[in-house]
Short mmCIF file of C-alpha atoms in Angstrom, two decimals:
data_model
loop_
_atom_site.label_atom_id
_atom_site.label_comp_id
_atom_site.label_asym_id
_atom_site.label_seq_id
_atom_site.Cartn_x
_atom_site.Cartn_y
_atom_site.Cartn_z
CA MET A 1 43.02 -16.35 3.93
CA GLY A 2 42.27 -12.98 3.21
CA PRO A 3 44.37 -10.28 1.94
CA ASP A 4 43.69 -7.94 4.95
CA ARG A 5 45.05 -10.02 7.58
CA THR A 6 47.54 -9.26 10.11
CA THR A 7 51.22 -10.18 9.51
CA SER A 8 54.33 -10.32 11.66
CA SER A 9 57.54 -8.71 10.02
CA ALA A 10 59.39 -11.40 11.65
CA ALA A 11 57.94 -14.46 10.83
CA PRO A 12 54.79 -15.71 9.31
CA ASP A 13 51.40 -15.44 11.74
CA MET A 14 49.10 -17.78 10.84
CA ALA A 15 47.31 -17.69 13.94
CA GLU A 16 43.87 -19.88 13.41
CA VAL A 17 44.96 -20.35 9.46
CA VAL A 18 43.61 -23.76 8.61
CA CYS A 19 46.32 -25.97 6.53
CA LEU A 20 46.29 -29.65 4.58
CA VAL A 21 49.36 -30.67 4.56
CA THR A 22 49.40 -34.22 2.17
CA GLY A 23 52.05 -36.04 3.02
CA ALA A 24 52.08 -35.33 6.26
CA ALA A 25 53.72 -38.53 7.98
CA SER A 26 57.16 -38.39 7.28
CA GLY A 27 60.19 -35.60 5.04
CA ILE A 28 59.09 -32.65 3.64
CA GLY A 29 55.07 -33.15 4.57
CA ALA A 30 56.18 -33.30 8.03
CA ALA A 31 58.73 -30.84 8.24
CA SER A 32 56.10 -27.96 6.53
CA ALA A 33 53.28 -29.32 9.38
CA VAL A 34 55.80 -28.66 11.68
CA ARG A 35 57.22 -25.28 10.96
CA LEU A 36 52.96 -24.44 10.06
CA SER A 37 52.25 -25.34 13.66
CA ALA A 38 54.81 -23.49 14.80
CA ALA A 39 53.53 -19.83 13.14
CA GLY A 40 50.43 -21.53 15.20
CA ALA A 41 47.83 -22.56 11.92
CA ILE A 42 45.59 -24.96 12.59
CA VAL A 43 46.97 -27.99 11.02
CA VAL A 44 45.70 -31.31 10.05
CA CYS A 45 48.00 -33.57 8.27
CA ALA A 46 47.02 -35.96 6.08
CA ASP A 47 48.76 -39.38 4.68
CA LEU A 48 47.94 -42.88 3.27
CA ASP A 49 50.33 -43.74 6.11
CA GLU A 50 47.31 -42.73 8.57
CA ALA A 51 49.29 -44.06 11.76
CA GLY A 52 52.36 -41.92 10.85
CA ALA A 53 50.13 -38.56 10.76
CA ARG A 54 48.91 -39.16 13.29
CA HIS A 55 51.95 -39.55 15.26
CA ILE A 56 53.12 -36.24 13.68
CA ALA A 57 49.50 -34.70 14.61
CA GLU A 58 50.38 -35.89 18.24
CA LYS A 59 53.48 -34.41 18.50
CA LEU A 60 52.45 -31.10 17.16
CA VAL A 61 49.42 -31.34 19.76
CA ALA A 62 51.94 -32.20 22.59
CA GLY A 63 54.61 -28.58 21.63
CA GLY A 64 50.97 -26.66 21.83
CA GLY A 65 49.60 -26.33 18.45
CA ILE A 66 46.14 -27.66 16.53
CA ALA A 67 46.27 -30.84 15.17
CA GLU A 68 44.57 -33.87 13.51
CA GLY A 69 46.14 -36.97 11.37
CA ILE A 70 43.40 -38.28 8.75
CA ALA A 71 43.67 -41.26 6.29
CA LEU A 72 44.40 -39.59 2.43
CA ASP A 73 45.00 -41.50 -0.61
CA VAL A 74 45.54 -38.68 -3.22
CA ALA A 75 45.21 -40.93 -5.83
CA ASP A 76 41.24 -41.93 -4.86
CA GLU A 77 39.71 -38.69 -5.83
CA ASN A 78 36.75 -39.95 -3.26
CA SER A 79 39.36 -40.03 -0.59
CA VAL A 80 40.57 -36.53 -1.77
CA ALA A 81 37.46 -35.08 -1.69
CA GLY A 82 36.20 -36.95 2.13
CA ALA A 83 39.68 -35.62 3.29
CA VAL A 84 39.19 -32.56 2.22
CA ASP A 85 35.42 -31.94 3.00
CA GLN A 86 36.54 -33.64 6.91
CA VAL A 87 38.52 -30.29 7.34
CA VAL A 88 36.20 -28.28 6.06
CA ALA A 89 33.58 -30.08 8.36
CA ARG A 90 35.32 -29.82 11.19
CA CYS A 91 37.90 -26.43 10.66
CA GLY A 92 35.00 -24.18 9.44
CA ARG A 93 37.30 -23.57 6.30
CA LEU A 94 40.52 -24.27 3.87
CA ASP A 95 42.80 -21.78 4.05
CA VAL A 96 46.01 -22.95 3.00
CA ALA A 97 46.84 -26.57 1.19
CA VAL A 98 50.52 -28.32 1.04
CA ASN A 99 50.30 -30.78 -2.00
CA SER A 100 53.24 -32.66 -0.69
CA ALA A 101 52.57 -36.81 -0.90
CA GLY A 102 54.68 -38.61 -3.83
CA ILE A 103 55.96 -41.32 -4.33
CA THR A 104 59.54 -41.69 -6.75
CA ALA A 105 59.84 -44.57 -9.85
CA PRO A 106 62.00 -47.61 -9.57
CA PRO A 107 65.54 -46.55 -10.03
CA ARG A 108 67.92 -46.62 -12.99
CA THR A 109 64.47 -47.57 -15.34
CA GLY A 110 65.21 -46.30 -18.82
CA ILE A 111 62.27 -45.59 -21.13
CA VAL A 112 61.95 -48.64 -22.31
CA GLU A 113 62.52 -51.00 -19.33
CA THR A 114 59.93 -48.43 -17.92
CA THR A 115 56.67 -50.86 -17.25
CA ALA A 116 52.84 -49.12 -18.26
CA ASN A 117 52.47 -49.78 -14.65
CA GLN A 118 55.12 -47.89 -13.52
CA TRP A 119 54.69 -44.92 -15.26
CA ARG A 120 51.02 -45.03 -13.96
CA SER A 121 51.46 -45.80 -10.57
CA VAL A 122 54.29 -42.50 -10.16
CA LEU A 123 51.76 -40.29 -12.49
CA ASP A 124 48.91 -41.11 -10.19
CA VAL A 125 50.38 -40.16 -6.95
CA ASN A 126 52.49 -37.55 -8.53
CA LEU A 127 50.69 -35.54 -10.90
CA THR A 128 47.20 -36.99 -11.04
CA GLY A 129 47.03 -36.62 -7.10
CA VAL A 130 48.12 -32.93 -7.09
CA PHE A 131 45.28 -32.05 -9.55
CA LEU A 132 42.51 -34.65 -7.47
CA CYS A 133 44.16 -32.49 -4.52
CA MET A 134 44.09 -28.58 -5.96
CA ARG A 135 40.62 -29.43 -7.73
CA SER A 136 38.92 -29.73 -4.22
CA GLU A 137 40.92 -27.30 -2.39
CA ILE A 138 40.09 -24.77 -5.32
CA ALA A 139 36.27 -25.13 -4.46
CA ALA A 140 36.78 -25.01 -0.58
CA MET A 141 39.15 -22.20 -0.72
CA SER A 142 36.43 -20.22 -3.08
CA ARG A 143 33.73 -20.91 -0.70
CA ASP A 144 35.44 -18.65 1.77
CA GLY A 145 37.12 -15.93 -0.27
CA GLY A 146 40.43 -17.67 -1.30
CA GLY A 147 43.46 -18.86 0.64
CA ALA A 148 47.22 -20.53 -0.82
CA ILE A 149 48.15 -23.61 -2.23
CA VAL A 150 51.49 -25.00 -2.24
CA ASN A 151 52.79 -27.63 -4.63
CA LEU A 152 55.82 -29.88 -3.55
CA ALA A 153 57.43 -30.41 -7.57
CA SER A 154 61.49 -30.84 -7.30
CA VAL A 155 64.22 -29.61 -9.19
CA LEU A 156 63.51 -32.47 -11.97
CA GLY A 157 60.42 -30.38 -12.87
CA LEU A 158 62.78 -28.36 -14.00
CA VAL A 159 65.84 -30.21 -15.39
CA GLY A 160 65.76 -33.35 -16.99
CA ARG A 161 67.81 -36.76 -15.53
CA ALA A 162 68.47 -39.82 -17.34
CA GLU A 163 66.38 -43.31 -16.28
CA GLN A 164 63.82 -41.44 -14.23
CA ALA A 165 61.59 -40.85 -17.23
CA ALA A 166 57.90 -40.89 -15.03
CA TYR A 167 59.60 -39.01 -12.35
CA VAL A 168 60.48 -36.09 -14.28
CA ALA A 169 57.52 -36.38 -16.32
CA SER A 170 55.36 -36.12 -12.94
CA LYS A 171 57.12 -32.75 -11.17
CA HIS A 172 57.26 -31.56 -15.71
CA GLY A 173 53.32 -31.43 -15.09
CA VAL A 174 53.19 -30.34 -11.46
CA ILE A 175 54.93 -27.27 -12.50
CA GLY A 176 52.65 -26.63 -15.90
CA LEU A 177 49.38 -27.80 -13.55
CA THR A 178 50.59 -25.07 -10.96
CA ARG A 179 51.32 -22.15 -13.87
CA ALA A 180 47.96 -23.13 -14.79
CA ALA A 181 45.54 -23.05 -11.48
CA ALA A 182 47.73 -19.62 -10.47
CA ILE A 183 46.22 -17.58 -13.48
CA GLU A 184 42.71 -19.52 -13.23
CA CYS A 185 42.98 -19.07 -9.36
CA ALA A 186 44.04 -15.21 -9.62
CA ASP A 187 40.46 -13.82 -9.10
CA ARG A 188 39.23 -16.42 -7.12
CA LYS A 189 42.38 -14.80 -3.92
CA ILE A 190 43.63 -18.20 -4.45
CA ARG A 191 47.90 -17.82 -4.71
CA VAL A 192 49.39 -21.17 -6.21
CA ASN A 193 52.85 -22.01 -6.36
CA ALA A 194 55.81 -24.56 -6.50
CA VAL A 195 58.64 -26.01 -4.45
CA CYS A 196 61.40 -27.68 -6.26
CA PRO A 197 63.46 -29.24 -3.56
CA GLY A 198 67.07 -30.40 -4.53
CA TYR A 199 67.68 -33.77 -3.16
CA ILE A 200 67.07 -33.75 0.92
CA GLU A 201 67.45 -36.16 3.26
CA THR A 202 64.02 -37.54 3.40
CA PRO A 203 63.42 -41.84 3.76
CA MET A 204 63.52 -41.58 0.10
CA ILE A 205 67.40 -40.52 -0.25
CA ASP A 206 68.01 -42.97 2.66
CA GLN A 207 67.05 -45.97 0.77
CA MET A 208 69.92 -44.98 -2.23
CA PRO A 209 73.14 -47.01 -2.11
CA SER A 210 75.70 -44.51 -0.41
CA GLU A 211 77.79 -44.20 -4.23
CA GLY A 212 74.61 -42.78 -5.62
CA ARG A 213 73.79 -40.58 -2.88
CA ALA A 214 77.88 -39.17 -3.23
CA LEU A 215 77.40 -38.63 -6.83
CA ILE A 216 74.46 -35.84 -6.21
CA THR A 217 75.81 -34.59 -3.36
CA ALA A 218 78.67 -33.29 -5.22
CA ARG A 219 75.78 -32.19 -8.30
CA HIS A 220 75.00 -29.37 -5.47
CA PRO A 221 77.26 -26.54 -5.53
CA VAL A 222 77.19 -26.45 -1.68
CA ARG A 223 78.13 -30.19 -1.86
CA ARG A 224 75.45 -31.32 0.60
CA LEU A 225 71.97 -32.49 0.69
CA GLY A 226 69.41 -29.97 1.52
CA THR A 227 66.88 -30.78 4.79
CA ALA A 228 63.48 -30.34 4.63
CA GLU A 229 63.67 -28.10 7.51
CA GLU A 230 65.07 -25.54 4.91
CA VAL A 231 62.42 -26.97 2.42
CA ALA A 232 59.53 -26.45 4.70
CA GLU A 233 60.96 -22.65 5.27
CA VAL A 234 60.10 -21.59 1.87
CA VAL A 235 56.65 -23.44 2.25
CA ALA A 236 55.20 -21.96 4.83
CA PHE A 237 56.51 -18.00 3.58
CA LEU A 238 54.67 -19.37 0.49
CA ALA A 239 51.89 -20.58 2.64
CA SER A 240 52.01 -16.85 4.09
CA ASP A 241 50.16 -13.48 3.61
CA ARG A 242 53.92 -12.33 3.34
CA ALA A 243 53.47 -13.73 0.32
CA GLN A 244 50.66 -12.12 -1.32
CA PHE A 245 52.12 -11.10 -4.84
CA VAL A 246 53.91 -14.47 -5.31
CA THR A 247 51.58 -16.44 -6.96
CA GLY A 248 52.40 -19.34 -10.57
CA ALA A 249 56.27 -19.37 -9.61
CA GLN A 250 58.72 -22.32 -8.59
CA TYR A 251 61.20 -21.84 -6.29
CA ALA A 252 64.36 -23.66 -6.28
CA VAL A 253 65.29 -25.15 -2.85
CA ASP A 254 68.68 -27.18 -4.21
CA GLY A 255 71.94 -25.51 -2.84
CA GLY A 256 72.17 -24.84 -6.39
CA TYR A 257 71.47 -28.07 -8.47
CA THR A 258 70.25 -26.10 -11.05
CA ALA A 259 72.37 -22.99 -11.80
CA MET A 260 74.84 -25.37 -13.16
#
């Protein structure tokens, strides 16, 4: 995805752009895969839930897109390296990567109550997983003249929240990693940015008790939660050549959550 590709002024023109989306079986990852496919991209949907990833890919193909679903455990470096190699082998290159895979920590768990295993499980997926993906993605993109990486962080990567220390730390780490990689990769023509969603209507939120959901909704000045599709619009922009001068940035898609 080099700088000379022609772009549309109306929408990202991503015809024949090869995209890898992790966490693509549901939520923001699935919405991003749909949005990128609508822009004409070739989308490889990857997830620990292989059946879910294949299901999303089948929907994209049914809609006229080019897509495939594969298994990926972002916390396993061999799985990550193998997935990126698989994309390059089948598609010839990797132009765009959306690192969306993530998990939440147990709710209402203070630092004292957080076990080492709980801490490690969140950091292994949310932060180390992004590092492992980026390491392989950057290597692949460097061989083909550049590309774009979009990491999914969170508003909790910009602010703190009690009883979610592991998750907050992991998402702050994603933003720091994004900034470091953007500087390091600029000469390789690889842009690296982060998207920081507020609370979004996803399966994770569906598990929340109604009273907790109401409290969180009230924290957003727009008085509603966001949709995965709204986040995917920003992901698609950052992945496209319309964002050629954007790197090392953190885009809050949070209904004003961090403005308060």
